[in-house]
Amino acid sequence: MSCYPRIYDIVRQIPHGKVATYGQVAELAGLFGKPRVVGYALYRGAPEQEIPWHRVINAKGEVSRSAFRDGSDDLQQLLLESEGIVFELGKLSLAQYRWQPPRSLLAQIQQIPKSDPG
DNA sequence: CAGATGACAAGAT
DNA sequence: AATCTTGCCATCT
């Protein structure tokens, strides 16, 4: 697995009607300061599993778009609105929808082994 | 190895 | 507020 299973594990923890920023997922995944790797992992991996990738947005509360997402650039927003999240001017209230990870998860952030010098 | 890219984030202008 | 620039680094070419 050349990707980061941690990232998918974290994203899966995001509850319904909540969102998390790439930076937040990154730090929860042990990639503090490397939000790009998160986006990259989702972009590259984007497993057809139950990964609620649509609950991951940028730090500005906006939904990132890309010319080659799924054909529909608004797909992510549509999915979020389907969960009860209300958008305003193309943005949402992070203060209102920001996912607050459980302490049990925060505690593991400092327990993540990077890699063993096998 | 070297150059370029990206579903980001924070700072400066 | 919008744009430009830098930082970060795995991945692609």
PDB file of C-alpha atoms (C1' of nucleotides) in Angstrom:
ATOM      1  CA  MET A   1       0.000   0.000   0.000  1.00  0.00           C
ATOM      2  CA  SER A   2       1.920   2.953  -1.176  1.00  0.00           C
ATOM      3  CA  CYS A   3      -0.845   5.249  -0.073  1.00  0.00           C
ATOM      4  CA  TYR A   4      -1.793   6.275   3.431  1.00  0.00           C
ATOM      5  CA  PRO A   5      -4.385   3.895   4.941  1.00  0.00           C
ATOM      6  CA  ARG A   6      -4.397   6.240   7.918  1.00  0.00           C
ATOM      7  CA  ILE A   7      -5.998   8.935   5.864  1.00  0.00           C
ATOM      8  CA  TYR A   8      -8.847   6.744   4.763  1.00  0.00           C
ATOM      9  CA  ASP A   9      -9.264   5.562   8.324  1.00  0.00           C
ATOM     10  CA  ILE A  10      -9.586   9.119   9.541  1.00  0.00           C
ATOM     11  CA  VAL A  11     -11.950  10.227   6.829  1.00  0.00           C
ATOM     12  CA  ARG A  12     -14.142   7.281   7.650  1.00  0.00           C
ATOM     13  CA  GLN A  13     -14.423   8.621  11.183  1.00  0.00           C
ATOM     14  CA  ILE A  14     -16.095  11.799   9.996  1.00  0.00           C
ATOM     15  CA  PRO A  15     -19.730  11.560  11.090  1.00  0.00           C
ATOM     16  CA  HIS A  16     -22.745  12.384   9.039  1.00  0.00           C
ATOM     17  CA  GLY A  17     -23.411  16.077   8.593  1.00  0.00           C
ATOM     18  CA  LYS A  18     -19.888  17.022   9.592  1.00  0.00           C
ATOM     19  CA  VAL A  19     -16.831  18.047   7.653  1.00  0.00           C
ATOM     20  CA  ALA A  20     -13.095  18.149   8.182  1.00  0.00           C
ATOM     21  CA  THR A  21     -10.371  20.117   6.514  1.00  0.00           C
ATOM     22  CA  TYR A  22      -7.414  18.549   4.776  1.00  0.00           C
ATOM     23  CA  GLY A  23      -5.201  20.003   7.432  1.00  0.00           C
ATOM     24  CA  GLN A  24      -7.270  18.428  10.161  1.00  0.00           C
ATOM     25  CA  VAL A  25      -7.336  15.043   8.516  1.00  0.00           C
ATOM     26  CA  ALA A  26      -3.638  15.390   7.931  1.00  0.00           C
ATOM     27  CA  GLU A  27      -2.781  15.929  11.547  1.00  0.00           C
ATOM     28  CA  LEU A  28      -5.133  13.188  12.639  1.00  0.00           C
ATOM     29  CA  ALA A  29      -3.447  10.912  10.179  1.00  0.00           C
ATOM     30  CA  GLY A  30      -0.058  11.811  11.555  1.00  0.00           C
ATOM     31  CA  LEU A  31       0.747  14.089   8.656  1.00  0.00           C
ATOM     32  CA  PHE A  32       0.770  17.380  10.488  1.00  0.00           C
ATOM     33  CA  GLY A  33       1.754  20.137   8.129  1.00  0.00           C
ATOM     34  CA  LYS A  34       1.253  17.980   5.091  1.00  0.00           C
ATOM     35  CA  PRO A  35      -2.340  18.547   4.018  1.00  0.00           C
ATOM     36  CA  ARG A  36      -1.335  18.077   0.432  1.00  0.00           C
ATOM     37  CA  VAL A  37      -0.556  14.454   1.005  1.00  0.00           C
ATOM     38  CA  VAL A  38      -4.118  14.022   2.221  1.00  0.00           C
ATOM     39  CA  GLY A  39      -5.640  15.537  -0.843  1.00  0.00           C
ATOM     40  CA  TYR A  40      -3.245  13.592  -2.930  1.00  0.00           C
ATOM     41  CA  ALA A  41      -4.114  10.343  -1.200  1.00  0.00           C
ATOM     42  CA  LEU A  42      -7.801  10.900  -1.744  1.00  0.00           C
ATOM     43  CA  TYR A  43      -7.234  12.023  -5.276  1.00  0.00           C
ATOM     44  CA  ARG A  44      -4.997   9.112  -6.127  1.00  0.00           C
ATOM     45  CA  GLY A  45      -6.615   6.472  -3.967  1.00  0.00           C
ATOM     46  CA  ALA A  46     -10.221   7.631  -3.925  1.00  0.00           C
ATOM     47  CA  PRO A  47     -11.232   4.033  -3.228  1.00  0.00           C
ATOM     48  CA  GLU A  48     -14.752   3.187  -4.178  1.00  0.00           C
ATOM     49  CA  GLN A  49     -15.268   2.136  -0.610  1.00  0.00           C
ATOM     50  CA  GLU A  50     -17.345   3.870   1.997  1.00  0.00           C
ATOM     51  CA  ILE A  51     -14.876   6.712   2.099  1.00  0.00           C
ATOM     52  CA  PRO A  52     -16.924   9.876   2.699  1.00  0.00           C
ATOM     53  CA  TRP A  53     -14.366  11.901   0.801  1.00  0.00           C
ATOM     54  CA  HIS A  54     -16.985  14.552   0.253  1.00  0.00           C
ATOM     55  CA  ARG A  55     -16.746  15.452   3.926  1.00  0.00           C
ATOM     56  CA  VAL A  56     -13.221  16.678   3.413  1.00  0.00           C
ATOM     57  CA  ILE A  57     -12.901  20.284   2.395  1.00  0.00           C
ATOM     58  CA  ASN A  58     -10.256  22.973   2.479  1.00  0.00           C
ATOM     59  CA  ALA A  59      -9.497  25.291   5.374  1.00  0.00           C
ATOM     60  CA  LYS A  60     -11.539  28.070   3.870  1.00  0.00           C
ATOM     61  CA  GLY A  61     -14.777  26.171   4.182  1.00  0.00           C
ATOM     62  CA  GLU A  62     -15.006  25.895   0.455  1.00  0.00           C
ATOM     63  CA  VAL A  63     -15.371  22.822  -1.652  1.00  0.00           C
ATOM     64  CA  SER A  64     -12.364  22.206  -3.778  1.00  0.00           C
ATOM     65  CA  ARG A  65     -12.990  21.610  -7.411  1.00  0.00           C
ATOM     66  CA  SER A  66     -11.090  20.101 -10.196  1.00  0.00           C
ATOM     67  CA  ALA A  67     -11.706  19.945 -13.886  1.00  0.00           C
ATOM     68  CA  PHE A  68     -11.633  16.157 -13.789  1.00  0.00           C
ATOM     69  CA  ARG A  69     -13.334  15.157 -10.563  1.00  0.00           C
ATOM     70  CA  ASP A  70     -16.374  13.178 -11.458  1.00  0.00           C
ATOM     71  CA  GLY A  71     -17.657  15.122 -14.371  1.00  0.00           C
ATOM     72  CA  SER A  72     -19.597  17.251 -11.969  1.00  0.00           C
ATOM     73  CA  ASP A  73     -17.621  19.831 -10.084  1.00  0.00           C
ATOM     74  CA  ASP A  74     -20.508  20.384  -7.732  1.00  0.00           C
ATOM     75  CA  LEU A  75     -20.810  16.744  -6.797  1.00  0.00           C
ATOM     76  CA  GLN A  76     -19.157  17.210  -3.441  1.00  0.00           C
ATOM     77  CA  GLN A  77     -21.359  20.102  -2.477  1.00  0.00           C
ATOM     78  CA  LEU A  78     -24.439  18.211  -3.528  1.00  0.00           C
ATOM     79  CA  LEU A  79     -23.431  15.311  -1.323  1.00  0.00           C
ATOM     80  CA  LEU A  80     -22.852  17.593   1.633  1.00  0.00           C
ATOM     81  CA  GLU A  81     -26.142  19.372   1.148  1.00  0.00           C
ATOM     82  CA  SER A  82     -27.696  15.938   1.092  1.00  0.00           C
ATOM     83  CA  GLU A  83     -26.398  15.508   4.632  1.00  0.00           C
ATOM     84  CA  GLY A  84     -28.052  18.637   5.880  1.00  0.00           C
ATOM     85  CA  ILE A  85     -25.131  20.979   5.447  1.00  0.00           C
ATOM     86  CA  VAL A  86     -26.150  24.384   4.232  1.00  0.00           C
ATOM     87  CA  PHE A  87     -23.898  26.331   1.931  1.00  0.00           C
ATOM     88  CA  GLU A  88     -23.694  30.059   1.847  1.00  0.00           C
ATOM     89  CA  LEU A  89     -22.068  31.874  -1.037  1.00  0.00           C
ATOM     90  CA  GLY A  90     -20.462  28.609  -1.997  1.00  0.00           C
ATOM     91  CA  LYS A  91     -19.060  28.145   1.471  1.00  0.00           C
ATOM     92  CA  LEU A  92     -20.094  26.537   4.718  1.00  0.00           C
ATOM     93  CA  SER A  93     -19.625  27.443   8.341  1.00  0.00           C
ATOM     94  CA  LEU A  94     -16.605  25.572   9.578  1.00  0.00           C
ATOM     95  CA  ALA A  95     -17.431  26.803  13.049  1.00  0.00           C
ATOM     96  CA  GLN A  96     -20.697  24.973  12.721  1.00  0.00           C
ATOM     97  CA  TYR A  97     -19.840  21.873  10.751  1.00  0.00           C
ATOM     98  CA  ARG A  98     -16.233  21.287  11.754  1.00  0.00           C
ATOM     99  CA  TRP A  99     -15.792  17.729  12.954  1.00  0.00           C
ATOM    100  CA  GLN A 100     -14.440  17.410  16.451  1.00  0.00           C
ATOM    101  CA  PRO A 101     -12.411  14.223  16.671  1.00  0.00           C
ATOM    102  CA  PRO A 102     -12.668  12.184  19.878  1.00  0.00           C
ATOM    103  CA  ARG A 103      -9.899  12.434  22.404  1.00  0.00           C
ATOM    104  CA  SER A 104      -9.219   8.766  21.910  1.00  0.00           C
ATOM    105  CA  LEU A 105      -8.240   9.604  18.394  1.00  0.00           C
ATOM    106  CA  LEU A 106      -6.178  12.600  19.375  1.00  0.00           C
ATOM    107  CA  ALA A 107      -4.259  10.417  21.794  1.00  0.00           C
ATOM    108  CA  GLN A 108      -3.207   8.156  18.969  1.00  0.00           C
ATOM    109  CA  ILE A 109      -1.745  11.003  16.994  1.00  0.00           C
ATOM    110  CA  GLN A 110       1.303  10.811  19.183  1.00  0.00           C
ATOM    111  CA  GLN A 111       1.442   7.057  18.913  1.00  0.00           C
ATOM    112  CA  ILE A 112       1.669   6.765  15.182  1.00  0.00           C
ATOM    113  CA  PRO A 113       4.812   4.931  14.164  1.00  0.00           C
ATOM    114  CA  LYS A 114       6.108   6.409  10.983  1.00  0.00           C
ATOM    115  CA  SER A 115       8.016   3.453   9.710  1.00  0.00           C
ATOM    116  CA  ASP A 116      10.247   0.753  11.003  1.00  0.00           C
ATOM    117  CA  PRO A 117      13.817   0.659   9.792  1.00  0.00           C
ATOM    118  CA  GLY A 118      13.299  -2.891   8.791  1.00  0.00           C
TER     119      GLY A 118
ATOM    120  C1'  DC B   1      18.549  11.847 -10.367  1.00  0.00           C
ATOM    121  C1'  DA B   2      16.007  16.022 -11.879  1.00  0.00           C
ATOM    122  C1'  DG B   3      11.778  18.535 -13.213  1.00  0.00           C
ATOM    123  C1'  DA B   4       6.883  19.148 -12.735  1.00  0.00           C
ATOM    124  C1'  DT B   5       2.306  18.468 -10.446  1.00  0.00           C
ATOM    125  C1'  DG B   6      -1.420  18.756  -6.816  1.00  0.00           C
ATOM    126  C1'  DA B   7      -8.810  17.536  -3.848  1.00  0.00           C
ATOM    127  C1'  DC B   8      -3.819  22.423   0.821  1.00  0.00           C
ATOM    128  C1'  DA B   9      -2.378  26.160   4.187  1.00  0.00           C
ATOM    129  C1'  DA B  10      -0.494  30.368   5.912  1.00  0.00           C
ATOM    130  C1'  DG B  11       1.716  34.760   4.933  1.00  0.00           C
ATOM    131  C1'  DA B  12       2.564  39.020   2.302  1.00  0.00           C
ATOM    132  C1'  DT B  13       0.983  42.491  -0.998  1.00  0.00           C
TER     133       DT B  13
ATOM    134  C1'  DA C   1     -11.082  40.536  -0.608  1.00  0.00           C
ATOM    135  C1'  DA C   2      -8.213  38.541  -4.407  1.00  0.00           C
ATOM    136  C1'  DT C   3      -3.811  37.273  -6.032  1.00  0.00           C
ATOM    137  C1'  DC C   4       0.876  35.896  -5.626  1.00  0.00           C
ATOM    138  C1'  DT C   5       4.450  33.393  -3.148  1.00  0.00           C
ATOM    139  C1'  DT C   6       6.487  30.066  -0.154  1.00  0.00           C
ATOM    140  C1'  DG C   7       6.413  25.590   2.463  1.00  0.00           C
ATOM    141  C1'  DC C   8       5.540  20.814   2.367  1.00  0.00           C
ATOM    142  C1'  DC C   9       6.368  16.075   0.132  1.00  0.00           C
ATOM    143  C1'  DA C  10       4.544  11.927  -2.153  1.00  0.00           C
ATOM    144  C1'  DT C  11       3.790  10.780  -6.707  1.00  0.00           C
ATOM    145  C1'  DC C  12       4.310  11.087 -11.766  1.00  0.00           C
ATOM    146  C1'  DT C  13       7.111  11.641 -15.850  1.00  0.00           C
TER     147       DT C  13
END
